Amino acid sequence: MSLEILEQLEAKVQMAVDTISLLQMEIEELKEKNESLSSESNTIRESREALEQENARLKADQEAWQQRIRSLLGKIEEVE
């Protein structure tokens, strides 16, 4: 009877070891995925920041052009 109990214990220990190994592999996969997503997030953040800077520059250019047009319209009105 004790041999049977030892075999059952051995089977349970082996199952526990197998489960731990699978969980460790899953953890490693999740770490890799996390690193990949973090890298992707940083790339997107950098792209967004670049787009925001370009947007601000374009708005400033637009404002400058609008000011020039207003100035020219003012000069035209003075001539008339």
JSON list of C-alpha atoms in Angstrom, two decimals:
[
{"chain": "A", "resi": 1, "resn": "MET", "atom": "CA", "xyz": [0.00, 0.00, 0.00]},
{"chain": "A", "resi": 2, "resn": "SER", "atom": "CA", "xyz": [2.79, 2.45, 0.79]},
{"chain": "A", "resi": 3, "resn": "LEU", "atom": "CA", "xyz": [4.29, 1.87, -2.66]},
{"chain": "A", "resi": 4, "resn": "GLU", "atom": "CA", "xyz": [0.98, 2.86, -4.22]},
{"chain": "A", "resi": 5, "resn": "ILE", "atom": "CA", "xyz": [0.85, 6.02, -2.09]},
{"chain": "A", "resi": 6, "resn": "LEU", "atom": "CA", "xyz": [4.42, 6.91, -3.11]},
{"chain": "A", "resi": 7, "resn": "GLU", "atom": "CA", "xyz": [3.53, 6.43, -6.78]},
{"chain": "A", "resi": 8, "resn": "GLN", "atom": "CA", "xyz": [0.51, 8.69, -6.37]},
{"chain": "A", "resi": 9, "resn": "LEU", "atom": "CA", "xyz": [2.66, 11.27, -4.60]},
{"chain": "A", "resi": 10, "resn": "GLU", "atom": "CA", "xyz": [5.26, 11.01, -7.35]},
{"chain": "A", "resi": 11, "resn": "ALA", "atom": "CA", "xyz": [2.58, 11.52, -9.99]},
{"chain": "A", "resi": 12, "resn": "LYS", "atom": "CA", "xyz": [1.24, 14.56, -8.17]},
{"chain": "A", "resi": 13, "resn": "VAL", "atom": "CA", "xyz": [4.73, 16.01, -7.78]},
{"chain": "A", "resi": 14, "resn": "GLN", "atom": "CA", "xyz": [5.40, 15.44, -11.49]},
{"chain": "A", "resi": 15, "resn": "MET", "atom": "CA", "xyz": [2.11, 17.16, -12.36]},
{"chain": "A", "resi": 16, "resn": "ALA", "atom": "CA", "xyz": [3.08, 20.09, -10.14]},
{"chain": "A", "resi": 17, "resn": "VAL", "atom": "CA", "xyz": [6.51, 20.33, -11.79]},
{"chain": "A", "resi": 18, "resn": "ASP", "atom": "CA", "xyz": [4.93, 20.19, -15.26]},
{"chain": "A", "resi": 19, "resn": "THR", "atom": "CA", "xyz": [2.40, 22.87, -14.30]},
{"chain": "A", "resi": 20, "resn": "ILE", "atom": "CA", "xyz": [5.16, 25.10, -12.92]},
{"chain": "A", "resi": 21, "resn": "SER", "atom": "CA", "xyz": [7.18, 24.65, -16.11]},
{"chain": "A", "resi": 22, "resn": "LEU", "atom": "CA", "xyz": [4.19, 25.58, -18.26]},
{"chain": "A", "resi": 23, "resn": "LEU", "atom": "CA", "xyz": [3.47, 28.61, -16.11]},
{"chain": "A", "resi": 24, "resn": "GLN", "atom": "CA", "xyz": [7.11, 29.72, -16.34]},
{"chain": "A", "resi": 25, "resn": "MET", "atom": "CA", "xyz": [6.97, 29.46, -20.13]},
{"chain": "A", "resi": 26, "resn": "GLU", "atom": "CA", "xyz": [3.73, 31.45, -20.15]},
{"chain": "A", "resi": 27, "resn": "ILE", "atom": "CA", "xyz": [5.33, 34.11, -17.94]},
{"chain": "A", "resi": 28, "resn": "GLU", "atom": "CA", "xyz": [8.26, 34.41, -20.35]},
{"chain": "A", "resi": 29, "resn": "GLU", "atom": "CA", "xyz": [5.90, 34.74, -23.32]},
{"chain": "A", "resi": 30, "resn": "LEU", "atom": "CA", "xyz": [3.92, 37.42, -21.49]},
{"chain": "A", "resi": 31, "resn": "LYS", "atom": "CA", "xyz": [7.12, 39.29, -20.60]},
{"chain": "A", "resi": 32, "resn": "GLU", "atom": "CA", "xyz": [8.17, 39.27, -24.26]},
{"chain": "A", "resi": 33, "resn": "LYS", "atom": "CA", "xyz": [4.73, 40.44, -25.34]},
{"chain": "A", "resi": 34, "resn": "ASN", "atom": "CA", "xyz": [4.81, 43.17, -22.69]},
{"chain": "A", "resi": 35, "resn": "GLU", "atom": "CA", "xyz": [8.21, 44.37, -23.93]},
{"chain": "A", "resi": 36, "resn": "SER", "atom": "CA", "xyz": [6.94, 44.37, -27.50]},
{"chain": "A", "resi": 37, "resn": "LEU", "atom": "CA", "xyz": [3.83, 46.33, -26.57]},
{"chain": "A", "resi": 38, "resn": "SER", "atom": "CA", "xyz": [5.87, 48.75, -24.51]},
{"chain": "A", "resi": 39, "resn": "SER", "atom": "CA", "xyz": [8.18, 49.36, -27.46]},
{"chain": "A", "resi": 40, "resn": "GLU", "atom": "CA", "xyz": [5.20, 49.82, -29.77]},
{"chain": "A", "resi": 41, "resn": "SER", "atom": "CA", "xyz": [3.64, 52.22, -27.26]},
{"chain": "A", "resi": 42, "resn": "ASN", "atom": "CA", "xyz": [6.82, 54.30, -27.15]},
{"chain": "A", "resi": 43, "resn": "THR", "atom": "CA", "xyz": [6.97, 54.44, -30.94]},
{"chain": "A", "resi": 44, "resn": "ILE", "atom": "CA", "xyz": [3.34, 55.57, -31.12]},
{"chain": "A", "resi": 45, "resn": "ARG", "atom": "CA", "xyz": [3.94, 58.16, -28.39]},
{"chain": "A", "resi": 46, "resn": "GLU", "atom": "CA", "xyz": [6.94, 59.55, -30.28]},
{"chain": "A", "resi": 47, "resn": "SER", "atom": "CA", "xyz": [4.93, 59.67, -33.50]},
{"chain": "A", "resi": 48, "resn": "ARG", "atom": "CA", "xyz": [2.08, 61.45, -31.74]},
{"chain": "A", "resi": 49, "resn": "GLU", "atom": "CA", "xyz": [4.48, 64.01, -30.26]},
{"chain": "A", "resi": 50, "resn": "ALA", "atom": "CA", "xyz": [6.03, 64.63, -33.68]},
{"chain": "A", "resi": 51, "resn": "LEU", "atom": "CA", "xyz": [2.57, 65.09, -35.19]},
{"chain": "A", "resi": 52, "resn": "GLU", "atom": "CA", "xyz": [1.58, 67.48, -32.43]},
{"chain": "A", "resi": 53, "resn": "GLN", "atom": "CA", "xyz": [4.72, 69.54, -33.07]},
{"chain": "A", "resi": 54, "resn": "GLU", "atom": "CA", "xyz": [4.04, 69.58, -36.81]},
{"chain": "A", "resi": 55, "resn": "ASN", "atom": "CA", "xyz": [0.43, 70.56, -36.15]},
{"chain": "A", "resi": 56, "resn": "ALA", "atom": "CA", "xyz": [1.55, 73.45, -33.94]},
{"chain": "A", "resi": 57, "resn": "ARG", "atom": "CA", "xyz": [4.02, 74.58, -36.62]},
{"chain": "A", "resi": 58, "resn": "LEU", "atom": "CA", "xyz": [1.34, 74.43, -39.31]},
{"chain": "A", "resi": 59, "resn": "LYS", "atom": "CA", "xyz": [-1.07, 76.41, -37.16]},
{"chain": "A", "resi": 60, "resn": "ALA", "atom": "CA", "xyz": [1.61, 79.05, -36.61]},
{"chain": "A", "resi": 61, "resn": "ASP", "atom": "CA", "xyz": [2.26, 79.17, -40.37]},
{"chain": "A", "resi": 62, "resn": "GLN", "atom": "CA", "xyz": [-1.47, 79.51, -41.02]},
{"chain": "A", "resi": 63, "resn": "GLU", "atom": "CA", "xyz": [-1.74, 82.36, -38.52]},
{"chain": "A", "resi": 64, "resn": "ALA", "atom": "CA", "xyz": [1.25, 84.10, -40.12]},
{"chain": "A", "resi": 65, "resn": "TRP", "atom": "CA", "xyz": [-0.32, 83.80, -43.58]},
{"chain": "A", "resi": 66, "resn": "GLN", "atom": "CA", "xyz": [-3.66, 85.07, -42.29]},
{"chain": "A", "resi": 67, "resn": "GLN", "atom": "CA", "xyz": [-1.90, 88.06, -40.74]},
{"chain": "A", "resi": 68, "resn": "ARG", "atom": "CA", "xyz": [-0.13, 88.81, -44.04]},
{"chain": "A", "resi": 69, "resn": "ILE", "atom": "CA", "xyz": [-3.40, 88.58, -45.94]},
{"chain": "A", "resi": 70, "resn": "ARG", "atom": "CA", "xyz": [-5.10, 90.92, -43.46]},
{"chain": "A", "resi": 71, "resn": "SER", "atom": "CA", "xyz": [-2.22, 93.34, -43.83]},
{"chain": "A", "resi": 72, "resn": "LEU", "atom": "CA", "xyz": [-2.44, 93.22, -47.63]},
{"chain": "A", "resi": 73, "resn": "LEU", "atom": "CA", "xyz": [-6.23, 93.66, -47.54]},
{"chain": "A", "resi": 74, "resn": "GLY", "atom": "CA", "xyz": [-5.74, 96.65, -45.26]},
{"chain": "A", "resi": 75, "resn": "LYS", "atom": "CA", "xyz": [-3.28, 98.19, -47.72]},
{"chain": "A", "resi": 76, "resn": "ILE", "atom": "CA", "xyz": [-5.68, 97.55, -50.61]},
{"chain": "A", "resi": 77, "resn": "GLU", "atom": "CA", "xyz": [-8.50, 99.26, -48.69]},
{"chain": "A", "resi": 78, "resn": "GLU", "atom": "CA", "xyz": [-6.24, 102.25, -48.04]},
{"chain": "A", "resi": 79, "resn": "VAL", "atom": "CA", "xyz": [-5.56, 102.58, -51.78]},
{"chain": "A", "resi": 80, "resn": "GLU", "atom": "CA", "xyz": [-9.26, 102.46, -52.66]}
]
